[in-house]
PDB file of C-alpha atoms in Angstrom:
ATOM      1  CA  UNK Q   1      87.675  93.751 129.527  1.00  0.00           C
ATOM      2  CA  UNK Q   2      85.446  91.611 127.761  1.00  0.00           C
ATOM      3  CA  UNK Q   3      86.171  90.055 124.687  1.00  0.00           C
ATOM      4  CA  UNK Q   4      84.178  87.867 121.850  1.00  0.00           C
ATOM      5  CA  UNK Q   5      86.482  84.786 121.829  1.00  0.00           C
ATOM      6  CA  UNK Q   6      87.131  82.719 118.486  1.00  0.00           C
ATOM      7  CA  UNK Q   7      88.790  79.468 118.005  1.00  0.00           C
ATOM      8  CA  UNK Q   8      91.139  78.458 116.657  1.00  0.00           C
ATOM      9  CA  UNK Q   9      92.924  81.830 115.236  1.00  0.00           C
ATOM     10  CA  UNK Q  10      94.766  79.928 112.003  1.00  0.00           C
ATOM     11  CA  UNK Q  11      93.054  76.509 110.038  1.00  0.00           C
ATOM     12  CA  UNK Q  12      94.669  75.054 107.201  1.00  0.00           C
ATOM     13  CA  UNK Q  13      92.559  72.687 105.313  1.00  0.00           C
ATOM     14  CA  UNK Q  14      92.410  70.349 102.207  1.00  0.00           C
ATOM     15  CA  UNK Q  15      89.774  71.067  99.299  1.00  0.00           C
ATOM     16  CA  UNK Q  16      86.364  68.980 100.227  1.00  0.00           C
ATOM     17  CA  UNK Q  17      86.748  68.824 103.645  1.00  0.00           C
ATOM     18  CA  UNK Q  18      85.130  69.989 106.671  1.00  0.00           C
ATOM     19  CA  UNK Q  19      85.932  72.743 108.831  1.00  0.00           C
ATOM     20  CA  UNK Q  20      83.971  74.874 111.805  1.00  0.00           C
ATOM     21  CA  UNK Q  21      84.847  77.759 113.500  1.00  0.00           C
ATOM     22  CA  UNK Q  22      83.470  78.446 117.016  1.00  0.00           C
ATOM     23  CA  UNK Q  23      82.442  81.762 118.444  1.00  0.00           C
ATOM     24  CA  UNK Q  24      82.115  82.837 122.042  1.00  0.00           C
ATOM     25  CA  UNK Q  25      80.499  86.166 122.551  1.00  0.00           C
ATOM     26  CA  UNK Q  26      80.572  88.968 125.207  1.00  0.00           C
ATOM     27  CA  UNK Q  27      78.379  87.668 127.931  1.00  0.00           C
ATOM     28  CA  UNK Q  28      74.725  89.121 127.930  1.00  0.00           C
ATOM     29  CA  UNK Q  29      75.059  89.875 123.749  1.00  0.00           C
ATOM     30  CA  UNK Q  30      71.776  88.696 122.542  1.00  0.00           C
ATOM     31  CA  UNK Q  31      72.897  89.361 118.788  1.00  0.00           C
ATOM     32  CA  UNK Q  32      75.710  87.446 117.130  1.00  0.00           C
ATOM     33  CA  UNK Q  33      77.461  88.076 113.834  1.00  0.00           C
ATOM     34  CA  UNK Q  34      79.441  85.850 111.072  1.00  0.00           C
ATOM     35  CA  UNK Q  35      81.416  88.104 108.938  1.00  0.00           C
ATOM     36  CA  UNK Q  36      83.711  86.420 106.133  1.00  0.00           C
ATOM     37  CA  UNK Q  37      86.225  89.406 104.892  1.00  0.00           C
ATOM     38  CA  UNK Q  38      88.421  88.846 102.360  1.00  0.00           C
ATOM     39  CA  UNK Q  39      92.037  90.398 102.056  1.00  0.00           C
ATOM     40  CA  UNK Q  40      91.658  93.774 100.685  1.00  0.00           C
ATOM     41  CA  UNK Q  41      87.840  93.852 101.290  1.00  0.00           C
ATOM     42  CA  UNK Q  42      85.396  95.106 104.157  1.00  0.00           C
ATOM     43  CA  UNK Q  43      84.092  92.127 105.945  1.00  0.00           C
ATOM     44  CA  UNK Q  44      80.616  90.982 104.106  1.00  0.00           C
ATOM     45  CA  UNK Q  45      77.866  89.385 106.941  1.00  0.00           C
ATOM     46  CA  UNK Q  46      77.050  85.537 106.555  1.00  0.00           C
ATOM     47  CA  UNK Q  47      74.889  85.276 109.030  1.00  0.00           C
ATOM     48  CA  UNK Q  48      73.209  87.302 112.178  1.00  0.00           C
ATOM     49  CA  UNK Q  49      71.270  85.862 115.040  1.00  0.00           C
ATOM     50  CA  UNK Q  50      68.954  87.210 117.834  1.00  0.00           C
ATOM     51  CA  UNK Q  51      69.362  84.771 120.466  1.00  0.00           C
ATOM     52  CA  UNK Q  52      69.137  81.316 119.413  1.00  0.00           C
ATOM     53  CA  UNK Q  53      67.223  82.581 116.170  1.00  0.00           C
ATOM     54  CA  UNK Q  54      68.291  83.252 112.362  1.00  0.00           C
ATOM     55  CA  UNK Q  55      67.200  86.797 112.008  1.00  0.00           C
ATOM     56  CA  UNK Q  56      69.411  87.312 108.353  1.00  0.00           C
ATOM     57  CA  UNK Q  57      71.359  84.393 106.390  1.00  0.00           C
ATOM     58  CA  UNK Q  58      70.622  85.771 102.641  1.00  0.00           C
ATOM     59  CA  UNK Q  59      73.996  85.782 102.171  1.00  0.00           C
ATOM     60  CA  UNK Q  60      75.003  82.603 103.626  1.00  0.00           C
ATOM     61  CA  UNK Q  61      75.657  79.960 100.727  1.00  0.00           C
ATOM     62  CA  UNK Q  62      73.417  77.315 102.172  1.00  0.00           C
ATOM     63  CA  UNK Q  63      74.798  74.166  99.885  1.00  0.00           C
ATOM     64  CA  UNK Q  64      78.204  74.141 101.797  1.00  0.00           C
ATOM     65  CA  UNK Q  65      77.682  76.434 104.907  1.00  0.00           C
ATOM     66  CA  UNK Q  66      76.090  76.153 107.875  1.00  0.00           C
ATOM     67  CA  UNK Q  67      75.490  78.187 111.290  1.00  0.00           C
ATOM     68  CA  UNK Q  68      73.972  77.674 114.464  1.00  0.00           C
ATOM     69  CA  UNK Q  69      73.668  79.049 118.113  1.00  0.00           C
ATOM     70  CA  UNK Q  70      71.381  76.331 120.281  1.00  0.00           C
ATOM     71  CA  UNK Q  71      71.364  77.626 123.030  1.00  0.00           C
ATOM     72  CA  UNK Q  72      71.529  81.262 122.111  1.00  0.00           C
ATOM     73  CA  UNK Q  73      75.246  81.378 123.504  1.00  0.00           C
ATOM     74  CA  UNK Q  74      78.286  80.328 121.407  1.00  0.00           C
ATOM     75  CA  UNK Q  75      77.692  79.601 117.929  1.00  0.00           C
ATOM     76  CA  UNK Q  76      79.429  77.553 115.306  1.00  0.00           C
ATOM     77  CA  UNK Q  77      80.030  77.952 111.511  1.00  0.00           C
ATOM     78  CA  UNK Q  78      80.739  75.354 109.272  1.00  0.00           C
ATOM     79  CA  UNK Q  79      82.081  74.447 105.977  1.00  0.00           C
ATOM     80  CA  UNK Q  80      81.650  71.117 104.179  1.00  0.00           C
ATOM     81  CA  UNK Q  81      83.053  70.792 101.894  1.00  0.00           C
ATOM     82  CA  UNK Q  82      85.630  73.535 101.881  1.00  0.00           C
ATOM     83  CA  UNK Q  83      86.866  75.358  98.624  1.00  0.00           C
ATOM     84  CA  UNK Q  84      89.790  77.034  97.690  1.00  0.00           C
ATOM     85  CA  UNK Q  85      87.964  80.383  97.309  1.00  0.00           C
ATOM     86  CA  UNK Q  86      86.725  79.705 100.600  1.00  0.00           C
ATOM     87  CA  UNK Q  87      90.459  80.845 102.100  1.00  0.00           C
ATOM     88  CA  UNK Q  88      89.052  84.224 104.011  1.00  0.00           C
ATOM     89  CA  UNK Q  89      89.203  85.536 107.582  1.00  0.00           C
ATOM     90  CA  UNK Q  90      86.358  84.693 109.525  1.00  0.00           C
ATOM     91  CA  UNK Q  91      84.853  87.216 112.191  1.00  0.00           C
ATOM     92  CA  UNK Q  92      82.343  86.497 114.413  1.00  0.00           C
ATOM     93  CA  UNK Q  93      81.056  89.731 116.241  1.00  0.00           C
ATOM     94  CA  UNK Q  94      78.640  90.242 119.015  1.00  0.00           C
ATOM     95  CA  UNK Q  95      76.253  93.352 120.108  1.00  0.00           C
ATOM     96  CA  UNK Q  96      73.896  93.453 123.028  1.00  0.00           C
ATOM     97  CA  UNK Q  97      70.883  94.276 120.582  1.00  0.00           C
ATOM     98  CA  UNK Q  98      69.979  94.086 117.384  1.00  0.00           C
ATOM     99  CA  UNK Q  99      69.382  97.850 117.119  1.00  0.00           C
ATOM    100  CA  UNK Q 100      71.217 100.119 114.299  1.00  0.00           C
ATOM    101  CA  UNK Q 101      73.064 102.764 117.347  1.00  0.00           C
ATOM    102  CA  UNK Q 102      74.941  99.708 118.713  1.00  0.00           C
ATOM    103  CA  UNK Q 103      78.423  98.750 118.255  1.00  0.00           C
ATOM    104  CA  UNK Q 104      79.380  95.571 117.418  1.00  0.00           C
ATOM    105  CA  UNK Q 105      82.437  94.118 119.091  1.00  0.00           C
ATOM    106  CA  UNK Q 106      84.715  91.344 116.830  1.00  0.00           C
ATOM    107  CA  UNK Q 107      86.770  89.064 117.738  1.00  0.00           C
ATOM    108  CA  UNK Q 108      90.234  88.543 116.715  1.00  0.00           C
ATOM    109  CA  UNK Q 109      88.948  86.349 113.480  1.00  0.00           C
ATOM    110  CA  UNK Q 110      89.891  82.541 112.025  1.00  0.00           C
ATOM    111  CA  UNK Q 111      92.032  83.060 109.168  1.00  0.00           C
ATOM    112  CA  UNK Q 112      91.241  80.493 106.968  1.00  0.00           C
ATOM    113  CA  UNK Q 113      93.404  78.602 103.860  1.00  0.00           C
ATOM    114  CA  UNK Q 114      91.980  76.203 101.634  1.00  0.00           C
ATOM    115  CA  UNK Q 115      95.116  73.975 100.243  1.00  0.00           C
TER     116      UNK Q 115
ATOM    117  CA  UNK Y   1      72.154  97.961  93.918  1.00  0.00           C
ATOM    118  CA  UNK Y   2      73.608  99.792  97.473  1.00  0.00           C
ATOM    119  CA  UNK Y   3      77.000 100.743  97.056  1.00  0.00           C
ATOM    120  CA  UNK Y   4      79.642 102.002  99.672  1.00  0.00           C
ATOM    121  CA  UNK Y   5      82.961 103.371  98.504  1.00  0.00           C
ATOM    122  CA  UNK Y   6      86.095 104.099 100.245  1.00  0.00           C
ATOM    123  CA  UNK Y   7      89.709 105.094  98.582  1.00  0.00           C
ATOM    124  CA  UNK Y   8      91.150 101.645  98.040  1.00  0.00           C
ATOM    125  CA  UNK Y   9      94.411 103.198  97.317  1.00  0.00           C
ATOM    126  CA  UNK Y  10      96.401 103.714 100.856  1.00  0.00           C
ATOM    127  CA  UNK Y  11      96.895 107.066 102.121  1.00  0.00           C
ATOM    128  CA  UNK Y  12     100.019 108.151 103.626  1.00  0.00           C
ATOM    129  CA  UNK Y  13     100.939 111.783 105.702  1.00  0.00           C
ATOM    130  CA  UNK Y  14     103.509 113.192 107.558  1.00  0.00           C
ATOM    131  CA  UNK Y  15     103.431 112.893 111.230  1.00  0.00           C
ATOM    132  CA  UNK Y  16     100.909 115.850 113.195  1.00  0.00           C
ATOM    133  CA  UNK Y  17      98.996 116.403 110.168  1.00  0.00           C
ATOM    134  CA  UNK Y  18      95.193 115.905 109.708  1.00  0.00           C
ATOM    135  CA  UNK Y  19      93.883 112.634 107.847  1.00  0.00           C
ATOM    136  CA  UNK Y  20      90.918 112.641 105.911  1.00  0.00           C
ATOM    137  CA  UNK Y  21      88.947 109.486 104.663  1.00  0.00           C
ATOM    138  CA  UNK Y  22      86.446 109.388 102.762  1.00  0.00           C
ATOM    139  CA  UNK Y  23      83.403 107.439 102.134  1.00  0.00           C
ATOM    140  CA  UNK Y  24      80.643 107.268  99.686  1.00  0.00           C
ATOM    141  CA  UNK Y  25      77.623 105.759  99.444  1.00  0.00           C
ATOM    142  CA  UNK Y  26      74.709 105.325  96.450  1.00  0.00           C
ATOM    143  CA  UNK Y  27      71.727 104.162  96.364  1.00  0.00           C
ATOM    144  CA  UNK Y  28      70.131 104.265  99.789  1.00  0.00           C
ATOM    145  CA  UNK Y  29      70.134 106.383 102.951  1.00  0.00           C
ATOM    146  CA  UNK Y  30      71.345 104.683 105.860  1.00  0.00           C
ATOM    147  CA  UNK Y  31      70.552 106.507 109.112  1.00  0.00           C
ATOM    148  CA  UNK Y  32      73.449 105.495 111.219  1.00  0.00           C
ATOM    149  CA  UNK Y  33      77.230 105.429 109.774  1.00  0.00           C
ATOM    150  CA  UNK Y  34      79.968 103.922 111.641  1.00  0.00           C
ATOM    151  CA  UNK Y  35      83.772 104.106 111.880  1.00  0.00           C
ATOM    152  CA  UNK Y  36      85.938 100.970 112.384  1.00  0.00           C
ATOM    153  CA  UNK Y  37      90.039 100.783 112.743  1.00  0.00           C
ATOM    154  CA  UNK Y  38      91.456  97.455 111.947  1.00  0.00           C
ATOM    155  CA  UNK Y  39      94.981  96.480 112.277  1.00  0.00           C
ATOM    156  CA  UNK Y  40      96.517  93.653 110.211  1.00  0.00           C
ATOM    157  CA  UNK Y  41      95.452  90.213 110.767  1.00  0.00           C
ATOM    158  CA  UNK Y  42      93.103  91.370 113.585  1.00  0.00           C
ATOM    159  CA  UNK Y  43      89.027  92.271 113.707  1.00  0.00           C
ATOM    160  CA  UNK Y  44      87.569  95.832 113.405  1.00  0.00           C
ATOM    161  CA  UNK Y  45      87.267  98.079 116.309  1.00  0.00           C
ATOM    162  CA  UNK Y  46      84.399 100.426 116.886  1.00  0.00           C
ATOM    163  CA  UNK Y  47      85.404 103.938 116.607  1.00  0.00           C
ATOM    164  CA  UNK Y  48      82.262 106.250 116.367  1.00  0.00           C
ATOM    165  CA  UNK Y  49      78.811 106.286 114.980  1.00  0.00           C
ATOM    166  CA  UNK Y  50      76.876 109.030 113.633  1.00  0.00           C
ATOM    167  CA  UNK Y  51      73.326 109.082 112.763  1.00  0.00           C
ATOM    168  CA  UNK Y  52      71.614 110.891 109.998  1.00  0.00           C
ATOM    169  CA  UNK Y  53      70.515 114.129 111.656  1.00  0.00           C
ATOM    170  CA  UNK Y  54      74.251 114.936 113.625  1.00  0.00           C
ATOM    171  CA  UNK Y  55      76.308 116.446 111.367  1.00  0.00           C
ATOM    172  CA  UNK Y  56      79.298 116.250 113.071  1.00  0.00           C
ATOM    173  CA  UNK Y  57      80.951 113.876 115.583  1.00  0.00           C
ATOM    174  CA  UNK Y  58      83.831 113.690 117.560  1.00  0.00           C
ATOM    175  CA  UNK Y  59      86.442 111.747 119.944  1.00  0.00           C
ATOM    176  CA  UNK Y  60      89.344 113.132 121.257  1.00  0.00           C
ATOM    177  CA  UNK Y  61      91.433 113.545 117.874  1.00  0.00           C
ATOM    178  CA  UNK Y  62      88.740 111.987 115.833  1.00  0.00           C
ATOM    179  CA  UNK Y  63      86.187 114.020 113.777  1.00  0.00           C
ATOM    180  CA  UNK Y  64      83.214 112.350 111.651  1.00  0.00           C
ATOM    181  CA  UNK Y  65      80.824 114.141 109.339  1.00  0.00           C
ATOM    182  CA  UNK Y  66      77.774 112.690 107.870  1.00  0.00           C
ATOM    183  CA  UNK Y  67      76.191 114.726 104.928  1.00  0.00           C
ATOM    184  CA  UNK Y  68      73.298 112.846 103.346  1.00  0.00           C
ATOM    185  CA  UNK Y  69      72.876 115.380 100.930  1.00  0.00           C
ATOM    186  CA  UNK Y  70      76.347 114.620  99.313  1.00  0.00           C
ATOM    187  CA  UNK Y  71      75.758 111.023 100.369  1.00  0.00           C
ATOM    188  CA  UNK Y  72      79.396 111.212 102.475  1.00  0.00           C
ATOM    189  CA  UNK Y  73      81.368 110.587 105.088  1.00  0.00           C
ATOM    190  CA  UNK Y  74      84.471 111.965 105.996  1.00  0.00           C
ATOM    191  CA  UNK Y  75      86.651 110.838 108.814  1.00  0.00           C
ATOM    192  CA  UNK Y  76      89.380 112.834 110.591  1.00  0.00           C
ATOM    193  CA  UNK Y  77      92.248 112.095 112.549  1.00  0.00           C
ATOM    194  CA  UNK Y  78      93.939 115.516 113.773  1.00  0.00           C
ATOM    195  CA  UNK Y  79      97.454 115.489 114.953  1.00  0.00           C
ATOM    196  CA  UNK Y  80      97.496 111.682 113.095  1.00  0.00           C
ATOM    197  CA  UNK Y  81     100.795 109.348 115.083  1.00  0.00           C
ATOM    198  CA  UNK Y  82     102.309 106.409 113.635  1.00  0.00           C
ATOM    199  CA  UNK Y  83     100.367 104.725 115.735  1.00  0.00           C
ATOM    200  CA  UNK Y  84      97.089 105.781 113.916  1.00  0.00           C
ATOM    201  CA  UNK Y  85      98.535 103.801 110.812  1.00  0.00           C
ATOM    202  CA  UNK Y  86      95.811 101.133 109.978  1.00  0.00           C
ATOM    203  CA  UNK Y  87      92.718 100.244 107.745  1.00  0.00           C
ATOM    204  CA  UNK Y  88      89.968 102.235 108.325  1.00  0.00           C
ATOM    205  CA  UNK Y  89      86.281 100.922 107.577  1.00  0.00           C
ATOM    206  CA  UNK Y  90      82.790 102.698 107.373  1.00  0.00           C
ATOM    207  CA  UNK Y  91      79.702 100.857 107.812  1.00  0.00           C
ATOM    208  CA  UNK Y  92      76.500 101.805 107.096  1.00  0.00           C
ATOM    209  CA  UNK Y  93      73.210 100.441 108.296  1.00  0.00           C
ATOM    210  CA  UNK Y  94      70.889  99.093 105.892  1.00  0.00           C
ATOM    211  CA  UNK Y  95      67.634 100.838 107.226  1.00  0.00           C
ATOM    212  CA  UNK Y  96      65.661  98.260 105.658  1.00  0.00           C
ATOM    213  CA  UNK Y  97      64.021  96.250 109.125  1.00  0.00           C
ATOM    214  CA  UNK Y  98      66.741  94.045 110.388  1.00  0.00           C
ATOM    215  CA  UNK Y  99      69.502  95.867 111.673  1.00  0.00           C
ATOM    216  CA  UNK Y 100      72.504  94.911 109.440  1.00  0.00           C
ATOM    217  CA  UNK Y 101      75.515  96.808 108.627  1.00  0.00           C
ATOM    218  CA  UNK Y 102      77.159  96.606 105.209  1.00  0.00           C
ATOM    219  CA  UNK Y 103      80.749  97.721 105.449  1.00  0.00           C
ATOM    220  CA  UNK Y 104      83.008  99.526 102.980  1.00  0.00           C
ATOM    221  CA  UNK Y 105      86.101  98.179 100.940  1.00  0.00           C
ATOM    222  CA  UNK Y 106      88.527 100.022 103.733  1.00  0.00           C
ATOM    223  CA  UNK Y 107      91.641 102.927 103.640  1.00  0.00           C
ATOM    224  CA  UNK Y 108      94.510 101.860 104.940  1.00  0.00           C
ATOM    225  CA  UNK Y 109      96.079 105.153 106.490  1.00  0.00           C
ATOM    226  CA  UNK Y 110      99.942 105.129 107.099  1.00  0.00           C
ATOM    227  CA  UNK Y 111     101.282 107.966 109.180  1.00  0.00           C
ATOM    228  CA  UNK Y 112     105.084 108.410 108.690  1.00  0.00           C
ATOM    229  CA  UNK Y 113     107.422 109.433 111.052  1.00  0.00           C
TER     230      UNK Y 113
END
């Protein structure tokens, strides 16, 4: 069955530095998610793409984040520099359109801690 | 602002009885809801969506009802299993142009033995 694959699963990293996640998702899945939940909380969208293109990143904090998806494929997220309230799982998620009666699919997350 | 609300305080029931969740919603009218399960330490799985005009959805031993008068969901597991015992998330879209779902705080459902 296919999955949305997400490396690695665990990251420990020091305050002020830089960390990226990568995302892999279900072959033929135009649209591509970046969730960031938090323990006890739904996950909250970073970022969504349609293809290669930003399509929503309101709620991405710009200064230290960053997202991409070249060639419309996998995508990376990145952190620089990492803060300690940045600890968080982060999902990446997949759909094969951007329309509201599809599923999304998630991968198994990166859980994230900021030392 | 658009708010979604889910019991944040866990629910536990006996083996074979029914679960109910609930979620709540103000401030806009989203015309597709779905229902995730998530397990610990692991992403959310699609369970069912419902759009505004069904009232009433189901999956083998899950029901979902979607009254937009009310502003509500509630989600039913009948003849709920230990196995059933996880955090369960609504999401609702934000009918706005670009599709994006805004997801609920989560009820994490234990079923006891």
């Amino acid at each position: 069955e296919a999955e949305v694959a997400q490396s690695p699963r665990y990251k420990i990293t020091e305050k002020s530095q830089a960390v990226a996640f990568w995302c892999d998702p279900i072959s033929g899945h135009a649209t591509l998610y970046w969730y960031r939940q938090i323990l006890g909380q739904g996950p909250e969208l970073l970022v969504q793409f349609q293809d290669e293109s930003v399509v929503d990143d309101s709620q991405l904090p710009k200064d230290r984040f960053s997202a991409e998806r070249l060639k419309g494929v996998d995508s990376t997220l990145k952190i620089q520099p990492a803060e300690l309230g940045d600890s968080a799982m982060y999902l990446c998620a997949s759909s094969l359109s951007e329309s509201e009666n599809t599923e999304a699919f998630f991968g198994q997350g990166t859980r994230l801690t900021v030392v | 602002s658009q708010k979604i609300e889910q019991n944040s305080e866990a629910l536990n029931i006996q083996e074979g009885k029914t679960a109910t969740l609930t979620c709540n919603y103000t401030n806009y009218s989203p015309a597709y809801l779905q229902w995730y399960r998530q397990d610990p330490g692991r992403g959310p799985v699609f369970l069912l969506l419902i759009r505004e005009n069904e009232k009433e959805k189901r999956k083998e031993r899950l029901k979902v009802t979607f009254d937009t008068t009310l502003k509500q969901s509630l989600f039913h597991i009948t003849a709920s299993q230990p196995a059933d015992s996880a955090t369960y998330l609504c999401a609702l879209d934000r009918a706005s142009g670009t599709y994006k779902y805004i997801f609920g705080t989560g009820t994490r459902l234990k079923v006891l033995a």
